[in-house]
mmCIF file with all atom_site columns, C-alpha atoms in Angstrom:
data_model
loop_
_atom_site.group_PDB
_atom_site.id
_atom_site.type_symbol
_atom_site.label_atom_id
_atom_site.label_alt_id
_atom_site.label_comp_id
_atom_site.label_asym_id
_atom_site.label_entity_id
_atom_site.label_seq_id
_atom_site.pdbx_PDB_ins_code
_atom_site.Cartn_x
_atom_site.Cartn_y
_atom_site.Cartn_z
_atom_site.occupancy
_atom_site.B_iso_or_equiv
_atom_site.pdbx_formal_charge
_atom_site.auth_seq_id
_atom_site.auth_comp_id
_atom_site.auth_asym_id
_atom_site.auth_atom_id
_atom_site.pdbx_PDB_model_num
ATOM 1   C CA . MET U 1 1   ? 71.189 -421.593 157.401 1.00 0.00 ? 17  MET U CA 1
ATOM 2   C CA . LYS U 1 2   ? 71.520 -419.363 154.267 1.00 0.00 ? 18  LYS U CA 1
ATOM 3   C CA . THR U 1 3   ? 72.310 -422.308 151.923 1.00 0.00 ? 19  THR U CA 1
ATOM 4   C CA . VAL U 1 4   ? 69.111 -424.010 153.531 1.00 0.00 ? 20  VAL U CA 1
ATOM 5   C CA . ARG U 1 5   ? 66.920 -420.974 152.806 1.00 0.00 ? 21  ARG U CA 1
ATOM 6   C CA . VAL U 1 6   ? 68.630 -421.189 148.884 1.00 0.00 ? 22  VAL U CA 1
ATOM 7   C CA . LEU U 1 7   ? 67.841 -424.812 148.456 1.00 0.00 ? 23  LEU U CA 1
ATOM 8   C CA . CYS U 1 8   ? 64.106 -424.186 149.895 1.00 0.00 ? 24  CYS U CA 1
ATOM 9   C CA . LEU U 1 9   ? 63.458 -421.365 147.434 1.00 0.00 ? 25  LEU U CA 1
ATOM 10  C CA . ALA U 1 10  ? 65.166 -423.528 144.956 1.00 0.00 ? 26  ALA U CA 1
ATOM 11  C CA . LEU U 1 11  ? 63.023 -426.080 145.422 1.00 0.00 ? 27  LEU U CA 1
ATOM 12  C CA . ALA U 1 12  ? 59.541 -424.013 145.573 1.00 0.00 ? 28  ALA U CA 1
ATOM 13  C CA . VAL U 1 13  ? 60.396 -422.404 142.357 1.00 0.00 ? 29  VAL U CA 1
ATOM 14  C CA . MET U 1 14  ? 60.576 -426.412 141.260 1.00 0.00 ? 30  MET U CA 1
ATOM 15  C CA . LEU U 1 15  ? 57.239 -427.649 142.349 1.00 0.00 ? 31  LEU U CA 1
ATOM 16  C CA . ALA U 1 16  ? 55.565 -423.872 141.668 1.00 0.00 ? 32  ALA U CA 1
ATOM 17  C CA . PRO U 1 17  ? 54.431 -424.865 138.225 1.00 0.00 ? 33  PRO U CA 1
ATOM 18  C CA . ALA U 1 18  ? 53.401 -428.557 138.735 1.00 0.00 ? 34  ALA U CA 1
ATOM 19  C CA . ALA U 1 19  ? 50.989 -426.888 141.403 1.00 0.00 ? 35  ALA U CA 1
ATOM 20  C CA . VAL U 1 20  ? 50.015 -424.251 139.450 1.00 0.00 ? 36  VAL U CA 1
ATOM 21  C CA . GLN U 1 21  ? 49.380 -427.650 136.936 1.00 0.00 ? 37  GLN U CA 1
ATOM 22  C CA . ALA U 1 22  ? 47.533 -430.252 139.373 1.00 0.00 ? 38  ALA U CA 1
ATOM 23  C CA . GLN U 1 23  ? 44.663 -428.780 142.084 1.00 0.00 ? 39  GLN U CA 1
ATOM 24  C CA . LEU U 1 24  ? 44.413 -431.557 144.851 1.00 0.00 ? 40  LEU U CA 1
ATOM 25  C CA . SER U 1 25  ? 41.096 -431.331 146.394 1.00 0.00 ? 41  SER U CA 1
ATOM 26  C CA . PHE U 1 26  ? 39.642 -433.333 149.093 1.00 0.00 ? 42  PHE U CA 1
ATOM 27  C CA . GLY U 1 27  ? 35.831 -433.882 150.695 1.00 0.00 ? 43  GLY U CA 1
ATOM 28  C CA . VAL U 1 28  ? 33.540 -435.198 152.391 1.00 0.00 ? 44  VAL U CA 1
ATOM 29  C CA . LYS U 1 29  ? 31.043 -437.854 149.919 1.00 0.00 ? 45  LYS U CA 1
ATOM 30  C CA . GLY U 1 30  ? 27.644 -439.425 150.933 1.00 0.00 ? 46  GLY U CA 1
ATOM 31  C CA . GLY U 1 31  ? 25.014 -441.184 149.272 1.00 0.00 ? 47  GLY U CA 1
ATOM 32  C CA . VAL U 1 32  ? 22.439 -443.605 149.145 1.00 0.00 ? 48  VAL U CA 1
ATOM 33  C CA . ASN U 1 33  ? 22.883 -446.813 147.643 1.00 0.00 ? 49  ASN U CA 1
ATOM 34  C CA . ILE U 1 34  ? 20.523 -449.194 145.307 1.00 0.00 ? 50  ILE U CA 1
ATOM 35  C CA . ALA U 1 35  ? 21.629 -452.687 145.914 1.00 0.00 ? 51  ALA U CA 1
ATOM 36  C CA . THR U 1 36  ? 20.753 -456.639 145.236 1.00 0.00 ? 52  THR U CA 1
ATOM 37  C CA . VAL U 1 37  ? 22.995 -459.698 144.223 1.00 0.00 ? 53  VAL U CA 1
ATOM 38  C CA . LYS U 1 38  ? 22.786 -461.607 141.465 1.00 0.00 ? 54  LYS U CA 1
ATOM 39  C CA . PHE U 1 39  ? 23.829 -465.220 141.559 1.00 0.00 ? 55  PHE U CA 1
ATOM 40  C CA . ASP U 1 40  ? 25.630 -467.581 138.931 1.00 0.00 ? 56  ASP U CA 1
ATOM 41  C CA . ARG U 1 41  ? 22.281 -469.984 139.043 1.00 0.00 ? 57  ARG U CA 1
ATOM 42  C CA . ASP U 1 42  ? 18.687 -469.143 139.945 1.00 0.00 ? 58  ASP U CA 1
ATOM 43  C CA . VAL U 1 43  ? 19.051 -470.410 142.998 1.00 0.00 ? 59  VAL U CA 1
ATOM 44  C CA . ILE U 1 44  ? 17.987 -467.250 144.745 1.00 0.00 ? 60  ILE U CA 1
ATOM 45  C CA . ALA U 1 45  ? 15.546 -465.249 143.702 1.00 0.00 ? 61  ALA U CA 1
ATOM 46  C CA . SER U 1 46  ? 17.296 -461.452 144.747 1.00 0.00 ? 62  SER U CA 1
ATOM 47  C CA . HIS U 1 47  ? 15.326 -457.713 145.273 1.00 0.00 ? 63  HIS U CA 1
ATOM 48  C CA . ASN U 1 48  ? 16.904 -454.613 145.716 1.00 0.00 ? 64  ASN U CA 1
ATOM 49  C CA . ILE U 1 49  ? 17.267 -452.881 149.379 1.00 0.00 ? 65  ILE U CA 1
ATOM 50  C CA . THR U 1 50  ? 18.245 -449.270 149.989 1.00 0.00 ? 66  THR U CA 1
ATOM 51  C CA . GLY U 1 51  ? 21.835 -448.657 152.023 1.00 0.00 ? 67  GLY U CA 1
ATOM 52  C CA . PHE U 1 52  ? 23.574 -445.740 152.404 1.00 0.00 ? 68  PHE U CA 1
ATOM 53  C CA . GLN U 1 53  ? 27.458 -444.704 151.681 1.00 0.00 ? 69  GLN U CA 1
ATOM 54  C CA . LEU U 1 54  ? 29.639 -442.417 153.849 1.00 0.00 ? 70  LEU U CA 1
ATOM 55  C CA . GLY U 1 55  ? 33.328 -441.053 153.556 1.00 0.00 ? 71  GLY U CA 1
ATOM 56  C CA . PRO U 1 56  ? 36.411 -438.952 153.213 1.00 0.00 ? 72  PRO U CA 1
ATOM 57  C CA . MET U 1 57  ? 37.579 -438.561 149.295 1.00 0.00 ? 73  MET U CA 1
ATOM 58  C CA . LEU U 1 58  ? 40.652 -437.275 148.003 1.00 0.00 ? 74  LEU U CA 1
ATOM 59  C CA . GLU U 1 59  ? 40.832 -435.714 143.995 1.00 0.00 ? 75  GLU U CA 1
ATOM 60  C CA . TYR U 1 60  ? 43.546 -434.920 142.183 1.00 0.00 ? 76  TYR U CA 1
ATOM 61  C CA . VAL U 1 61  ? 42.793 -432.902 138.305 1.00 0.00 ? 77  VAL U CA 1
ATOM 62  C CA . LYS U 1 62  ? 45.168 -431.216 136.486 1.00 0.00 ? 78  LYS U CA 1
ATOM 63  C CA . PRO U 1 63  ? 43.263 -428.063 134.962 1.00 0.00 ? 79  PRO U CA 1
ATOM 64  C CA . SER U 1 64  ? 44.813 -427.985 131.858 1.00 0.00 ? 80  SER U CA 1
ATOM 65  C CA . THR U 1 65  ? 43.763 -431.270 130.840 1.00 0.00 ? 81  THR U CA 1
ATOM 66  C CA . GLY U 1 66  ? 40.767 -432.259 132.912 1.00 0.00 ? 82  GLY U CA 1
ATOM 67  C CA . TRP U 1 67  ? 42.528 -435.368 133.725 1.00 0.00 ? 83  TRP U CA 1
ATOM 68  C CA . GLY U 1 68  ? 42.985 -436.634 137.444 1.00 0.00 ? 84  GLY U CA 1
ATOM 69  C CA . MET U 1 69  ? 42.003 -439.323 139.803 1.00 0.00 ? 85  MET U CA 1
ATOM 70  C CA . ASP U 1 70  ? 39.965 -439.527 142.304 1.00 0.00 ? 86  ASP U CA 1
ATOM 71  C CA . VAL U 1 71  ? 40.326 -441.499 145.658 1.00 0.00 ? 87  VAL U CA 1
ATOM 72  C CA . ALA U 1 72  ? 37.588 -442.914 148.803 1.00 0.00 ? 88  ALA U CA 1
ATOM 73  C CA . LEU U 1 73  ? 37.301 -444.457 151.771 1.00 0.00 ? 89  LEU U CA 1
ATOM 74  C CA . LEU U 1 74  ? 33.457 -445.719 152.304 1.00 0.00 ? 90  LEU U CA 1
ATOM 75  C CA . PHE U 1 75  ? 31.522 -447.263 154.413 1.00 0.00 ? 91  PHE U CA 1
ATOM 76  C CA . MET U 1 76  ? 29.241 -448.870 152.391 1.00 0.00 ? 92  MET U CA 1
ATOM 77  C CA . GLN U 1 77  ? 26.078 -450.707 152.794 1.00 0.00 ? 93  GLN U CA 1
ATOM 78  C CA . LYS U 1 78  ? 25.664 -453.842 150.683 1.00 0.00 ? 94  LYS U CA 1
ATOM 79  C CA . GLY U 1 79  ? 23.141 -456.835 150.580 1.00 0.00 ? 95  GLY U CA 1
ATOM 80  C CA . PHE U 1 80  ? 19.811 -457.633 148.861 1.00 0.00 ? 96  PHE U CA 1
ATOM 81  C CA . GLU U 1 81  ? 16.339 -458.873 149.366 1.00 0.00 ? 97  GLU U CA 1
ATOM 82  C CA . ALA U 1 82  ? 15.112 -462.379 149.670 1.00 0.00 ? 98  ALA U CA 1
ATOM 83  C CA . TYR U 1 83  ? 11.417 -464.276 150.806 1.00 0.00 ? 99  TYR U CA 1
ATOM 84  C CA . ASN U 1 84  ? 10.778 -461.073 152.834 1.00 0.00 ? 100 ASN U CA 1
ATOM 85  C CA . ARG U 1 85  ? 14.436 -461.401 154.455 1.00 0.00 ? 101 ARG U CA 1
ATOM 86  C CA . THR U 1 86  ? 16.714 -458.280 154.505 1.00 0.00 ? 102 THR U CA 1
ATOM 87  C CA . VAL U 1 87  ? 20.191 -459.850 153.885 1.00 0.00 ? 103 VAL U CA 1
ATOM 88  C CA . LYS U 1 88  ? 22.354 -456.403 154.445 1.00 0.00 ? 104 LYS U CA 1
ATOM 89  C CA . ASN U 1 89  ? 26.806 -456.003 155.358 1.00 0.00 ? 105 ASN U CA 1
ATOM 90  C CA . ASN U 1 90  ? 28.605 -453.065 156.093 1.00 0.00 ? 106 ASN U CA 1
ATOM 91  C CA . TYR U 1 91  ? 31.807 -452.266 153.916 1.00 0.00 ? 107 TYR U CA 1
ATOM 92  C CA . LEU U 1 92  ? 34.620 -450.909 154.116 1.00 0.00 ? 108 LEU U CA 1
ATOM 93  C CA . GLU U 1 93  ? 35.252 -450.257 150.063 1.00 0.00 ? 109 GLU U CA 1
ATOM 94  C CA . ILE U 1 94  ? 38.124 -448.030 149.009 1.00 0.00 ? 110 ILE U CA 1
ATOM 95  C CA . PRO U 1 95  ? 37.011 -447.282 144.498 1.00 0.00 ? 111 PRO U CA 1
ATOM 96  C CA . LEU U 1 96  ? 40.479 -445.915 142.960 1.00 0.00 ? 112 LEU U CA 1
ATOM 97  C CA . ASN U 1 97  ? 39.270 -444.109 139.806 1.00 0.00 ? 113 ASN U CA 1
ATOM 98  C CA . LEU U 1 98  ? 40.857 -442.078 136.930 1.00 0.00 ? 114 LEU U CA 1
ATOM 99  C CA . LYS U 1 99  ? 38.987 -438.906 136.166 1.00 0.00 ? 115 LYS U CA 1
ATOM 100 C CA . TRP U 1 100 ? 38.145 -436.721 133.836 1.00 0.00 ? 116 TRP U CA 1
ATOM 101 C CA . LYS U 1 101 ? 36.372 -433.184 133.605 1.00 0.00 ? 117 LYS U CA 1
ATOM 102 C CA . ILE U 1 102 ? 35.554 -430.353 131.255 1.00 0.00 ? 118 ILE U CA 1
ATOM 103 C CA . MET U 1 103 ? 36.759 -427.452 132.416 1.00 0.00 ? 119 MET U CA 1
ATOM 104 C CA . THR U 1 104 ? 33.787 -424.945 132.175 1.00 0.00 ? 120 THR U CA 1
ATOM 105 C CA . PRO U 1 105 ? 33.730 -421.976 134.706 1.00 0.00 ? 121 PRO U CA 1
ATOM 106 C CA . LEU U 1 106 ? 30.670 -422.859 136.817 1.00 0.00 ? 122 LEU U CA 1
ATOM 107 C CA . VAL U 1 107 ? 29.338 -426.224 136.061 1.00 0.00 ? 123 VAL U CA 1
ATOM 108 C CA . LYS U 1 108 ? 31.733 -429.214 135.246 1.00 0.00 ? 124 LYS U CA 1
ATOM 109 C CA . PRO U 1 109 ? 30.288 -432.333 134.045 1.00 0.00 ? 125 PRO U CA 1
ATOM 110 C CA . TYR U 1 110 ? 32.531 -434.901 134.863 1.00 0.00 ? 126 TYR U CA 1
ATOM 111 C CA . ALA U 1 111 ? 33.205 -439.573 134.385 1.00 0.00 ? 127 ALA U CA 1
ATOM 112 C CA . SER U 1 112 ? 35.417 -441.518 135.788 1.00 0.00 ? 128 SER U CA 1
ATOM 113 C CA . ALA U 1 113 ? 35.787 -445.032 136.142 1.00 0.00 ? 129 ALA U CA 1
ATOM 114 C CA . GLY U 1 114 ? 38.092 -447.354 137.921 1.00 0.00 ? 130 GLY U CA 1
ATOM 115 C CA . PRO U 1 115 ? 38.575 -450.732 140.758 1.00 0.00 ? 131 PRO U CA 1
ATOM 116 C CA . TYR U 1 116 ? 37.831 -451.202 144.007 1.00 0.00 ? 132 TYR U CA 1
ATOM 117 C CA . ALA U 1 117 ? 38.305 -453.739 146.798 1.00 0.00 ? 133 ALA U CA 1
ATOM 118 C CA . GLY U 1 118 ? 35.533 -453.978 149.445 1.00 0.00 ? 134 GLY U CA 1
ATOM 119 C CA . PHE U 1 119 ? 36.382 -455.392 153.038 1.00 0.00 ? 135 PHE U CA 1
ATOM 120 C CA . ARG U 1 120 ? 33.331 -456.711 156.038 1.00 0.00 ? 136 ARG U CA 1
ATOM 121 C CA . MET U 1 121 ? 32.973 -454.948 158.765 1.00 0.00 ? 137 MET U CA 1
ATOM 122 C CA . GLY U 1 122 ? 29.790 -455.727 159.805 1.00 0.00 ? 138 GLY U CA 1
ATOM 123 C CA . GLY U 1 123 ? 26.708 -457.575 159.291 1.00 0.00 ? 139 GLY U CA 1
ATOM 124 C CA . ARG U 1 124 ? 26.237 -461.553 159.735 1.00 0.00 ? 140 ARG U CA 1
ATOM 125 C CA . LYS U 1 125 ? 28.313 -463.966 158.734 1.00 0.00 ? 141 LYS U CA 1
ATOM 126 C CA . ILE U 1 126 ? 25.864 -466.852 157.856 1.00 0.00 ? 142 ILE U CA 1
ATOM 127 C CA . TRP U 1 127 ? 22.145 -467.432 157.119 1.00 0.00 ? 143 TRP U CA 1
ATOM 128 C CA . GLU U 1 128 ? 20.321 -470.155 157.267 1.00 0.00 ? 144 GLU U CA 1
ATOM 129 C CA . ILE U 1 129 ? 17.688 -469.947 153.578 1.00 0.00 ? 145 ILE U CA 1
ATOM 130 C CA . ASN U 1 130 ? 14.435 -471.818 152.751 1.00 0.00 ? 146 ASN U CA 1
ATOM 131 C CA . ASP U 1 131 ? 13.066 -472.479 149.260 1.00 0.00 ? 147 ASP U CA 1
ATOM 132 C CA . LEU U 1 132 ? 16.677 -472.054 147.226 1.00 0.00 ? 148 LEU U CA 1
ATOM 133 C CA . TYR U 1 133 ? 16.546 -473.772 143.831 1.00 0.00 ? 149 TYR U CA 1
ATOM 134 C CA . ASN U 1 134 ? 14.295 -476.685 144.191 1.00 0.00 ? 150 ASN U CA 1
ATOM 135 C CA . ASP U 1 135 ? 12.654 -476.011 147.069 1.00 0.00 ? 151 ASP U CA 1
ATOM 136 C CA . VAL U 1 136 ? 15.880 -477.817 149.293 1.00 0.00 ? 152 VAL U CA 1
ATOM 137 C CA . LYS U 1 137 ? 17.182 -475.864 152.072 1.00 0.00 ? 153 LYS U CA 1
ATOM 138 C CA . GLY U 1 138 ? 20.330 -473.716 151.969 1.00 0.00 ? 154 GLY U CA 1
ATOM 139 C CA . GLN U 1 139 ? 22.568 -471.461 153.813 1.00 0.00 ? 155 GLN U CA 1
ATOM 140 C CA . LEU U 1 140 ? 24.126 -468.397 152.688 1.00 0.00 ? 156 LEU U CA 1
ATOM 141 C CA . LYS U 1 141 ? 27.585 -467.541 153.454 1.00 0.00 ? 157 LYS U CA 1
ATOM 142 C CA . ALA U 1 142 ? 28.968 -463.558 152.995 1.00 0.00 ? 158 ALA U CA 1
ATOM 143 C CA . GLY U 1 143 ? 32.601 -463.387 152.181 1.00 0.00 ? 159 GLY U CA 1
ATOM 144 C CA . ASN U 1 144 ? 34.989 -461.057 154.002 1.00 0.00 ? 160 ASN U CA 1
ATOM 145 C CA . PHE U 1 145 ? 36.049 -459.633 150.842 1.00 0.00 ? 161 PHE U CA 1
ATOM 146 C CA . SER U 1 146 ? 34.648 -458.471 147.362 1.00 0.00 ? 162 SER U CA 1
ATOM 147 C CA . ALA U 1 147 ? 36.750 -456.429 144.878 1.00 0.00 ? 163 ALA U CA 1
ATOM 148 C CA . GLY U 1 148 ? 35.396 -455.300 141.182 1.00 0.00 ? 164 GLY U CA 1
ATOM 149 C CA . LEU U 1 149 ? 34.991 -452.654 138.936 1.00 0.00 ? 165 LEU U CA 1
ATOM 150 C CA . ASN U 1 150 ? 32.730 -448.393 139.369 1.00 0.00 ? 166 ASN U CA 1
ATOM 151 C CA . PHE U 1 151 ? 31.507 -446.205 137.175 1.00 0.00 ? 167 PHE U CA 1
ATOM 152 C CA . ALA U 1 152 ? 30.768 -442.606 137.413 1.00 0.00 ? 168 ALA U CA 1
ATOM 153 C CA . ALA U 1 153 ? 28.339 -439.673 135.588 1.00 0.00 ? 169 ALA U CA 1
ATOM 154 C CA . GLY U 1 154 ? 27.589 -436.589 137.386 1.00 0.00 ? 170 GLY U CA 1
ATOM 155 C CA . VAL U 1 155 ? 28.546 -432.481 137.523 1.00 0.00 ? 171 VAL U CA 1
ATOM 156 C CA . GLU U 1 156 ? 31.042 -430.211 139.248 1.00 0.00 ? 172 GLU U CA 1
ATOM 157 C CA . VAL U 1 157 ? 29.240 -426.638 140.910 1.00 0.00 ? 173 VAL U CA 1
ATOM 158 C CA . LEU U 1 158 ? 30.716 -424.018 141.483 1.00 0.00 ? 174 LEU U CA 1
ATOM 159 C CA . SER U 1 159 ? 34.363 -425.923 142.235 1.00 0.00 ? 175 SER U CA 1
ATOM 160 C CA . PHE U 1 160 ? 33.205 -427.693 145.666 1.00 0.00 ? 176 PHE U CA 1
ATOM 161 C CA . LEU U 1 161 ? 30.070 -429.969 145.145 1.00 0.00 ? 177 LEU U CA 1
ATOM 162 C CA . GLN U 1 162 ? 29.781 -432.544 143.102 1.00 0.00 ? 178 GLN U CA 1
ATOM 163 C CA . VAL U 1 163 ? 26.778 -434.852 142.457 1.00 0.00 ? 179 VAL U CA 1
ATOM 164 C CA . GLY U 1 164 ? 26.869 -438.255 140.739 1.00 0.00 ? 180 GLY U CA 1
ATOM 165 C CA . LEU U 1 165 ? 24.943 -441.608 139.520 1.00 0.00 ? 181 LEU U CA 1
ATOM 166 C CA . ASN U 1 166 ? 27.221 -444.593 140.347 1.00 0.00 ? 182 ASN U CA 1
ATOM 167 C CA . TYR U 1 167 ? 27.750 -447.919 139.254 1.00 0.00 ? 183 TYR U CA 1
ATOM 168 C CA . ASP U 1 168 ? 29.346 -450.474 141.251 1.00 0.00 ? 184 ASP U CA 1
ATOM 169 C CA . TRP U 1 169 ? 29.486 -453.948 139.015 1.00 0.00 ? 185 TRP U CA 1
ATOM 170 C CA . GLY U 1 170 ? 31.081 -456.856 141.773 1.00 0.00 ? 186 GLY U CA 1
ATOM 171 C CA . LEU U 1 171 ? 33.127 -459.055 140.096 1.00 0.00 ? 187 LEU U CA 1
ATOM 172 C CA . THR U 1 172 ? 34.057 -461.475 142.925 1.00 0.00 ? 188 THR U CA 1
ATOM 173 C CA . GLY U 1 173 ? 31.859 -463.335 145.025 1.00 0.00 ? 189 GLY U CA 1
ATOM 174 C CA . ASN U 1 174 ? 30.053 -461.305 148.271 1.00 0.00 ? 190 ASN U CA 1
ATOM 175 C CA . TYR U 1 175 ? 28.371 -464.336 148.952 1.00 0.00 ? 191 TYR U CA 1
ATOM 176 C CA . LYS U 1 176 ? 28.184 -467.656 148.575 1.00 0.00 ? 192 LYS U CA 1
ATOM 177 C CA . ALA U 1 177 ? 24.996 -470.139 148.877 1.00 0.00 ? 193 ALA U CA 1
ATOM 178 C CA . PHE U 1 178 ? 25.413 -474.062 149.849 1.00 0.00 ? 194 PHE U CA 1
ATOM 179 C CA . ASP U 1 179 ? 22.553 -476.553 149.038 1.00 0.00 ? 195 ASP U CA 1
ATOM 180 C CA . VAL U 1 180 ? 22.533 -478.798 151.340 1.00 0.00 ? 196 VAL U CA 1
ATOM 181 C CA . SER U 1 181 ? 21.498 -481.767 149.221 1.00 0.00 ? 197 SER U CA 1
ATOM 182 C CA . ASN U 1 182 ? 24.532 -481.085 146.945 1.00 0.00 ? 198 ASN U CA 1
ATOM 183 C CA . PRO U 1 183 ? 28.260 -480.098 147.605 1.00 0.00 ? 199 PRO U CA 1
ATOM 184 C CA . GLN U 1 184 ? 27.722 -477.419 144.825 1.00 0.00 ? 200 GLN U CA 1
ATOM 185 C CA . GLU U 1 185 ? 28.399 -473.506 145.910 1.00 0.00 ? 201 GLU U CA 1
ATOM 186 C CA . TYR U 1 186 ? 26.680 -470.932 144.087 1.00 0.00 ? 202 TYR U CA 1
ATOM 187 C CA . THR U 1 187 ? 28.309 -467.271 144.160 1.00 0.00 ? 203 THR U CA 1
ATOM 188 C CA . GLY U 1 188 ? 26.272 -464.415 144.369 1.00 0.00 ? 204 GLY U CA 1
ATOM 189 C CA . LYS U 1 189 ? 28.164 -461.390 142.935 1.00 0.00 ? 205 LYS U CA 1
ATOM 190 C CA . SER U 1 190 ? 26.775 -457.555 143.980 1.00 0.00 ? 206 SER U CA 1
ATOM 191 C CA . HIS U 1 191 ? 25.384 -455.206 141.321 1.00 0.00 ? 207 HIS U CA 1
ATOM 192 C CA . THR U 1 192 ? 24.616 -451.613 143.265 1.00 0.00 ? 208 THR U CA 1
ATOM 193 C CA . TRP U 1 193 ? 23.576 -448.038 141.919 1.00 0.00 ? 209 TRP U CA 1
ATOM 194 C CA . SER U 1 194 ? 24.247 -445.239 144.299 1.00 0.00 ? 210 SER U CA 1
ATOM 195 C CA . LEU U 1 195 ? 23.395 -441.178 143.815 1.00 0.00 ? 211 LEU U CA 1
ATOM 196 C CA . SER U 1 196 ? 25.883 -439.623 145.696 1.00 0.00 ? 212 SER U CA 1
ATOM 197 C CA . ALA U 1 197 ? 27.120 -436.321 146.389 1.00 0.00 ? 213 ALA U CA 1
ATOM 198 C CA . ALA U 1 198 ? 30.656 -435.217 147.618 1.00 0.00 ? 214 ALA U CA 1
ATOM 199 C CA . VAL U 1 199 ? 31.849 -431.379 149.202 1.00 0.00 ? 215 VAL U CA 1
ATOM 200 C CA . LEU U 1 200 ? 35.058 -430.754 148.604 1.00 0.00 ? 216 LEU U CA 1
ATOM 201 C CA . PHE U 1 201 ? 37.308 -427.895 150.570 1.00 0.00 ? 217 PHE U CA 1
#
């Protein structure tokens, strides 16, 4: 028993500097998305739609340098509007960011960037779309997986509230359009701006 106590004490002493040098925070993040999809050819005249995001996040930052990381598990709504029809899908998105904060006392500006992976969780899989390229009929299909890069900048207030502007740049196709008179397919990649707020505990 005495040996166990000594080992626990030694472990606590060894980990104490790391605990002082790093700060792990849990939070809840939510926001409003302005999303659209850009196709590799002008087959669909797409416009913005409004959605939302919500989910838990973790942040790990070294106060001595301001460098760290954050990760989140977000329910996201993305899609676009075309020909007076809204195409919207729900995704479970996992962003993993490298983060840097300016460690000032009350207000801490920050910037972050990193990859994300998204998994379609809801919404229709296939739409029949008219007025595609050259006024032919076509079909639109939503993908089950997407990935890309995200960039964010914002401020942390009083060490518990973060408000930021985010941009998700899709690198894989969220949607594919198929022209029924042409076997070629056209890939649509998601582009999303969002204004978000996170409360840290």
